[in-house]
């Protein structure tokens, strides 16, 4: 009887710990479920907002700067060399990029890209 009670208490404790771990209020959040927006919608958002865009990288304009185009317009994006992770892209390839809006006074808005993948 004593063993059964101890086992029941241990089982209850373990299930409570598992529920607590699943219901924490922090940690990783998957951005893959974030809605893809258009280039023109960026004007409505604020500096530092995270966005996902789908379109084409048209050309390289600087060391890590590129012109990106979707159906609504174009914007300059910055992609660090290590962000490419081995992906090769041509202007004909549809890509999905994720990154942070960078709005500086007296400068055009850019997207600092931290993820890039081929669109399916």
PDB file of N, CA and C in Angstrom, residues 31-37 50-57 68-70 77 79 83-84 87 89-90 92-99 111-120:
ATOM      1  N   UNK A  31       8.819  31.359 -36.412  1.00  0.00           N
ATOM      2  CA  UNK A  31       8.362  32.428 -37.299  1.00  0.00           C
ATOM      3  C   UNK A  31       7.777  31.904 -38.602  1.00  0.00           C
ATOM      4  N   UNK A  32       7.846  30.572 -38.837  1.00  0.00           N
ATOM      5  CA  UNK A  32       7.332  30.026 -40.080  1.00  0.00           C
ATOM      6  C   UNK A  32       5.835  30.252 -40.247  1.00  0.00           C
ATOM      7  N   UNK A  33       5.115  30.473 -39.174  1.00  0.00           N
ATOM      8  CA  UNK A  33       3.684  30.709 -39.261  1.00  0.00           C
ATOM      9  C   UNK A  33       3.358  32.179 -39.470  1.00  0.00           C
ATOM     10  N   UNK A  34       4.358  33.012 -39.517  1.00  0.00           N
ATOM     11  CA  UNK A  34       4.140  34.434 -39.712  1.00  0.00           C
ATOM     12  C   UNK A  34       3.670  34.679 -41.138  1.00  0.00           C
ATOM     13  N   UNK A  35       2.750  35.607 -41.294  1.00  0.00           N
ATOM     14  CA  UNK A  35       2.181  35.912 -42.597  1.00  0.00           C
ATOM     15  C   UNK A  35       3.180  36.661 -43.467  1.00  0.00           C
ATOM     16  N   UNK A  36       3.235  36.284 -44.726  1.00  0.00           N
ATOM     17  CA  UNK A  36       4.075  36.992 -45.690  1.00  0.00           C
ATOM     18  C   UNK A  36       3.354  38.280 -46.066  1.00  0.00           C
ATOM     19  N   UNK A  37       4.093  39.377 -46.039  1.00  0.00           N
ATOM     20  CA  UNK A  37       3.515  40.676 -46.386  1.00  0.00           C
ATOM     21  C   UNK A  37       4.121  41.176 -47.693  1.00  0.00           C
ATOM     22  N   UNK A  50       9.636  42.567 -37.340  1.00  0.00           N
ATOM     23  CA  UNK A  50      10.089  41.413 -38.107  1.00  0.00           C
ATOM     24  C   UNK A  50       9.077  41.155 -39.216  1.00  0.00           C
ATOM     25  N   UNK A  51       9.558  40.964 -40.443  1.00  0.00           N
ATOM     26  CA  UNK A  51       8.679  40.729 -41.579  1.00  0.00           C
ATOM     27  C   UNK A  51       9.158  39.541 -42.391  1.00  0.00           C
ATOM     28  N   UNK A  52       8.234  38.972 -43.152  1.00  0.00           N
ATOM     29  CA  UNK A  52       8.562  37.945 -44.136  1.00  0.00           C
ATOM     30  C   UNK A  52       8.014  38.407 -45.476  1.00  0.00           C
ATOM     31  N   UNK A  53       8.850  38.308 -46.504  1.00  0.00           N
ATOM     32  CA  UNK A  53       8.498  38.732 -47.854  1.00  0.00           C
ATOM     33  C   UNK A  53       8.766  37.605 -48.831  1.00  0.00           C
ATOM     34  N   UNK A  54       7.971  37.554 -49.889  1.00  0.00           N
ATOM     35  CA  UNK A  54       8.205  36.573 -50.950  1.00  0.00           C
ATOM     36  C   UNK A  54       8.354  37.312 -52.264  1.00  0.00           C
ATOM     37  N   UNK A  55       9.425  37.018 -52.969  1.00  0.00           N
ATOM     38  CA  UNK A  55       9.673  37.679 -54.236  1.00  0.00           C
ATOM     39  C   UNK A  55      11.003  37.242 -54.822  1.00  0.00           C
ATOM     40  N   UNK A  56      11.616  38.162 -55.575  1.00  0.00           N
ATOM     41  CA  UNK A  56      12.863  37.854 -56.272  1.00  0.00           C
ATOM     42  C   UNK A  56      13.949  38.851 -55.893  1.00  0.00           C
ATOM     43  N   UNK A  57      15.151  38.347 -55.781  1.00  0.00           N
ATOM     44  CA  UNK A  57      16.319  39.212 -55.601  1.00  0.00           C
ATOM     45  C   UNK A  57      16.814  39.543 -57.000  1.00  0.00           C
ATOM     46  N   UNK A  68      15.339  43.807 -53.910  1.00  0.00           N
ATOM     47  CA  UNK A  68      14.339  42.758 -53.778  1.00  0.00           C
ATOM     48  C   UNK A  68      13.032  43.272 -54.351  1.00  0.00           C
ATOM     49  N   UNK A  69      12.298  42.429 -55.092  1.00  0.00           N
ATOM     50  CA  UNK A  69      11.046  42.838 -55.722  1.00  0.00           C
ATOM     51  C   UNK A  69       9.967  41.800 -55.476  1.00  0.00           C
ATOM     52  N   UNK A  70       8.775  42.293 -55.120  1.00  0.00           N
ATOM     53  CA  UNK A  70       7.589  41.439 -55.120  1.00  0.00           C
ATOM     54  C   UNK A  70       6.563  42.081 -56.046  1.00  0.00           C
ATOM     55  N   UNK A  77      17.529  45.191 -49.575  1.00  0.00           N
ATOM     56  CA  UNK A  77      17.718  44.241 -48.480  1.00  0.00           C
ATOM     57  C   UNK A  77      19.208  44.058 -48.252  1.00  0.00           C
ATOM     58  N   UNK A  79      21.911  41.199 -46.846  1.00  0.00           N
ATOM     59  CA  UNK A  79      22.081  39.797 -46.487  1.00  0.00           C
ATOM     60  C   UNK A  79      23.543  39.569 -46.157  1.00  0.00           C
ATOM     61  N   UNK A  83      24.466  34.322 -43.925  1.00  0.00           N
ATOM     62  CA  UNK A  83      23.027  34.054 -43.946  1.00  0.00           C
ATOM     63  C   UNK A  83      22.647  33.190 -45.151  1.00  0.00           C
ATOM     64  N   UNK A  84      23.411  33.263 -46.228  1.00  0.00           N
ATOM     65  CA  UNK A  84      23.098  32.498 -47.426  1.00  0.00           C
ATOM     66  C   UNK A  84      23.109  30.993 -47.175  1.00  0.00           C
ATOM     67  N   UNK A  87      22.941  28.605 -50.189  1.00  0.00           N
ATOM     68  CA  UNK A  87      21.886  28.753 -51.193  1.00  0.00           C
ATOM     69  C   UNK A  87      22.393  29.646 -52.330  1.00  0.00           C
ATOM     70  N   UNK A  89      21.015  31.791 -55.578  1.00  0.00           N
ATOM     71  CA  UNK A  89      19.766  32.373 -56.056  1.00  0.00           C
ATOM     72  C   UNK A  89      20.038  33.186 -57.316  1.00  0.00           C
ATOM     73  N   UNK A  90      19.134  33.078 -58.288  1.00  0.00           N
ATOM     74  CA  UNK A  90      19.182  33.909 -59.483  1.00  0.00           C
ATOM     75  C   UNK A  90      17.969  34.839 -59.465  1.00  0.00           C
ATOM     76  N   UNK A  92      15.559  34.849 -61.307  1.00  0.00           N
ATOM     77  CA  UNK A  92      14.364  34.081 -61.674  1.00  0.00           C
ATOM     78  C   UNK A  92      13.819  33.241 -60.528  1.00  0.00           C
ATOM     79  N   UNK A  93      14.593  33.098 -59.448  1.00  0.00           N
ATOM     80  CA  UNK A  93      14.192  32.249 -58.321  1.00  0.00           C
ATOM     81  C   UNK A  93      13.304  33.017 -57.349  1.00  0.00           C
ATOM     82  N   UNK A  94      12.179  32.412 -56.992  1.00  0.00           N
ATOM     83  CA  UNK A  94      11.292  32.982 -55.981  1.00  0.00           C
ATOM     84  C   UNK A  94      11.830  32.550 -54.609  1.00  0.00           C
ATOM     85  N   UNK A  95      12.017  33.537 -53.720  1.00  0.00           N
ATOM     86  CA  UNK A  95      12.538  33.251 -52.378  1.00  0.00           C
ATOM     87  C   UNK A  95      11.611  33.843 -51.327  1.00  0.00           C
ATOM     88  N   UNK A  96      11.745  33.329 -50.126  1.00  0.00           N
ATOM     89  CA  UNK A  96      11.075  33.898 -48.955  1.00  0.00           C
ATOM     90  C   UNK A  96      12.178  34.361 -48.023  1.00  0.00           C
ATOM     91  N   UNK A  97      12.124  35.642 -47.671  1.00  0.00           N
ATOM     92  CA  UNK A  97      13.113  36.188 -46.755  1.00  0.00           C
ATOM     93  C   UNK A  97      12.424  36.625 -45.470  1.00  0.00           C
ATOM     94  N   UNK A  98      13.137  36.532 -44.382  1.00  0.00           N
ATOM     95  CA  UNK A  98      12.663  37.032 -43.094  1.00  0.00           C
ATOM     96  C   UNK A  98      13.710  37.964 -42.535  1.00  0.00           C
ATOM     97  N   UNK A  99      13.269  39.071 -41.975  1.00  0.00           N
ATOM     98  CA  UNK A  99      14.233  40.000 -41.426  1.00  0.00           C
ATOM     99  C   UNK A  99      13.577  41.164 -40.719  1.00  0.00           C
ATOM    100  N   UNK A 111      15.594  46.096 -45.320  1.00  0.00           N
ATOM    101  CA  UNK A 111      15.322  44.897 -44.539  1.00  0.00           C
ATOM    102  C   UNK A 111      16.653  44.212 -44.268  1.00  0.00           C
ATOM    103  N   UNK A 112      16.951  44.006 -42.994  1.00  0.00           N
ATOM    104  CA  UNK A 112      18.152  43.269 -42.599  1.00  0.00           C
ATOM    105  C   UNK A 112      17.760  41.796 -42.510  1.00  0.00           C
ATOM    106  N   UNK A 113      18.100  41.039 -43.528  1.00  0.00           N
ATOM    107  CA  UNK A 113      17.660  39.652 -43.682  1.00  0.00           C
ATOM    108  C   UNK A 113      18.429  38.732 -42.753  1.00  0.00           C
ATOM    109  N   UNK A 114      17.683  37.860 -42.039  1.00  0.00           N
ATOM    110  CA  UNK A 114      18.353  36.840 -41.224  1.00  0.00           C
ATOM    111  C   UNK A 114      17.962  35.424 -41.636  1.00  0.00           C
ATOM    112  N   UNK A 115      16.952  35.273 -42.514  1.00  0.00           N
ATOM    113  CA  UNK A 115      16.630  33.957 -43.065  1.00  0.00           C
ATOM    114  C   UNK A 115      16.285  34.104 -44.532  1.00  0.00           C
ATOM    115  N   UNK A 116      16.704  33.127 -45.309  1.00  0.00           N
ATOM    116  CA  UNK A 116      16.359  33.088 -46.725  1.00  0.00           C
ATOM    117  C   UNK A 116      16.155  31.637 -47.106  1.00  0.00           C
ATOM    118  N   UNK A 117      15.097  31.405 -47.881  1.00  0.00           N
ATOM    119  CA  UNK A 117      14.835  30.053 -48.353  1.00  0.00           C
ATOM    120  C   UNK A 117      14.147  30.134 -49.724  1.00  0.00           C
ATOM    121  N   UNK A 118      14.270  29.085 -50.492  1.00  0.00           N
ATOM    122  CA  UNK A 118      13.601  29.024 -51.777  1.00  0.00           C
ATOM    123  C   UNK A 118      12.107  28.839 -51.522  1.00  0.00           C
ATOM    124  N   UNK A 119      11.276  29.553 -52.268  1.00  0.00           N
ATOM    125  CA  UNK A 119       9.827  29.398 -52.143  1.00  0.00           C
ATOM    126  C   UNK A 119       9.431  28.074 -52.789  1.00  0.00           C
ATOM    127  N   UNK A 120       8.413  27.461 -52.244  1.00  0.00           N
ATOM    128  CA  UNK A 120       7.971  26.163 -52.779  1.00  0.00           C
ATOM    129  C   UNK A 120       6.972  26.325 -53.885  1.00  0.00           C
TER     130      UNK A 120
END
